[in-house]
Amino acid sequence: FQSSVTPPEAERQRMVEAILEMSRTRVAQTRPGIAWTGDLNGHELLHNDPRFAALFRAFAKPLADYLDFLKVDRGRLALHFTRSWGTVSRRGDSTQAHGHLQSHLSLVYYLQKPPGSSGIAFLDKEAPNQFAPNLFAPAMVQAGLVQEVTQFNTQKVYLEPQQDEVLIFPSKVLHEIPTNQAEGVRVSIACDIVATVDDSARLEYLLPRPESWKRVG
């Protein structure tokens, strides 16, 4: 689901500078060519940082629109930001395919995206239309068996979001950031979101509200 939010330019620059400052922290050991991500380096709670408060308030509208698009009664759901972090991608950087199985929804916001910088690819290894093993693999395209790649016969869909765009998708969906070919620094913000319900009666697959939880011990 694609939407957008547009912060004032001065606020954007302050947020970019804040994330670039965070990116000097390198707790996780990663090999060269991997984008810096705050969740692995001690900066995974941007939603609690006052410098990003207005932006996270603005995310409420795209998330409400997403639930409306899916015809889900958002009056019965509460969405919670559980983790959120900046990602800094310079020329030559990428992020391998992964999902966020600890959450329900994921949101990505493109805070600074220079022209030509990498977008995002979504992978569906199950490919529901794939009636023979690996029929839609790249090798089958190269061999000419698959004559044209469309949304119905591919295992990977690439999107090219622009600056200020918001993407929302189920956290379980595998996604990756292809190698950044641009000279400028690409800065995005990713969020993990969990849905709960105030009244969990007859809704066994949804979490009851956090206030009803009890810590063990």
Coordinates of C-alpha atoms in Angstrom, one line a residue, residues 19-137:
I19 CA 19.8 9.5 11.8
L20 CA 23.2 10.2 10.2
E21 CA 24.5 10.9 13.7
M22 CA 23.1 7.6 14.9
S23 CA 24.7 5.8 12.0
R24 CA 28.1 6.5 13.6
T25 CA 27.2 3.9 16.2
R26 CA 28.2 0.5 14.9
V27 CA 27.4 -2.3 17.4
A28 CA 26.6 -5.0 14.9
Q29 CA 29.4 -6.5 12.9
T30 CA 28.4 -6.4 9.2
R31 CA 30.4 -6.9 6.1
P32 CA 31.1 -4.0 3.7
G33 CA 28.3 -3.2 1.3
I34 CA 25.5 -3.8 3.8
A35 CA 23.3 -0.8 4.7
W36 CA 23.4 0.6 8.2
T37 CA 20.3 -0.1 10.2
G38 CA 19.4 1.3 13.6
D39 CA 17.6 -1.7 14.9
L40 CA 20.9 -3.7 14.9
N41 CA 22.9 -0.8 16.4
G42 CA 21.0 0.4 19.5
H43 CA 18.7 2.9 17.8
E44 CA 15.4 0.9 17.4
L45 CA 12.9 3.2 19.2
L46 CA 12.6 6.3 17.0
H47 CA 8.8 6.4 17.9
N48 CA 9.8 7.4 21.4
D49 CA 12.3 10.1 20.2
P50 CA 10.7 13.6 20.5
R51 CA 12.6 14.6 17.3
F52 CA 10.4 12.2 15.3
A53 CA 7.1 12.8 17.1
A54 CA 5.4 14.8 14.4
L55 CA 6.3 12.3 11.7
F56 CA 4.9 9.3 13.7
R57 CA 1.7 11.2 14.3
A58 CA 1.5 11.7 10.5
F59 CA 1.8 7.9 9.9
A60 CA -1.6 7.4 11.5
K61 CA -3.5 8.5 8.4
P62 CA -1.7 6.1 5.9
L63 CA -2.2 3.3 8.4
A64 CA -5.9 4.1 8.7
D65 CA -6.2 4.2 5.0
Y66 CA -4.5 0.9 4.7
L67 CA -7.0 -0.8 7.0
D68 CA -9.9 0.8 5.1
F69 CA -8.4 -0.5 1.9
L70 CA -8.5 -4.0 3.3
K71 CA -12.0 -3.4 4.7
V72 CA -10.8 -4.1 8.2
D73 CA -12.9 -2.4 11.0
R74 CA -10.1 -0.1 12.4
G75 CA -12.4 1.0 15.1
R76 CA -11.9 -2.4 16.7
L77 CA -8.1 -2.5 16.3
A78 CA -5.3 -0.6 18.0
L79 CA -2.0 -0.4 16.2
H80 CA 1.3 -0.1 18.2
F81 CA 4.7 0.9 17.0
T82 CA 7.0 -1.6 18.7
R83 CA 10.3 -0.9 16.9
S84 CA 11.3 1.8 14.5
W85 CA 14.7 2.7 13.1
G86 CA 16.6 4.6 10.5
T87 CA 18.4 2.9 7.5
V88 CA 21.3 4.6 5.8
S89 CA 22.3 3.3 2.4
R90 CA 25.3 4.7 0.5
R91 CA 26.6 3.8 -2.9
G92 CA 27.2 0.1 -3.1
D93 CA 25.0 -0.8 -0.1
S94 CA 22.2 -3.3 -0.1
T95 CA 20.1 -5.3 2.4
Q96 CA 19.5 -9.0 1.9
A97 CA 16.0 -10.5 1.8
H98 CA 14.3 -10.8 5.1
G99 CA 10.9 -10.6 6.9
H100 CA 9.9 -9.1 10.2
L101 CA 8.1 -12.1 11.8
Q102 CA 8.0 -10.5 15.2
S103 CA 5.3 -8.0 14.1
H104 CA 2.1 -7.8 12.0
L105 CA 2.7 -4.8 9.8
S106 CA 5.7 -3.0 8.5
L107 CA 5.9 0.6 7.3
V108 CA 8.8 2.2 5.4
Y109 CA 9.1 5.9 4.9
Y110 CA 11.6 7.5 2.5
L111 CA 12.9 10.5 4.3
Q112 CA 15.7 11.3 1.9
K113 CA 15.9 9.5 -1.5
P114 CA 18.3 10.9 -4.1
P115 CA 17.4 10.3 -7.8
G116 CA 18.5 6.8 -8.9
S117 CA 18.9 5.4 -5.4
S118 CA 17.6 2.0 -4.7
G119 CA 14.0 1.1 -4.1
I120 CA 12.6 -2.1 -2.6
A121 CA 11.9 -5.5 -3.9
F122 CA 9.2 -7.9 -2.5
L123 CA 9.7 -11.6 -2.9
D124 CA 7.0 -14.4 -3.0
K125 CA 8.8 -17.7 -3.1
E126 CA 5.5 -19.5 -3.0
A127 CA 4.3 -17.7 -6.2
P128 CA 0.7 -19.0 -6.3
N129 CA 0.5 -19.2 -10.1
Q130 CA 3.7 -21.2 -10.3
F131 CA 2.4 -24.6 -11.4
A132 CA 5.8 -26.3 -11.8
P133 CA 8.9 -26.0 -9.5
N134 CA 10.9 -22.9 -10.2
L135 CA 8.9 -22.1 -13.3
F136 CA 9.2 -18.4 -12.6
A137 CA 12.8 -18.4 -11.6

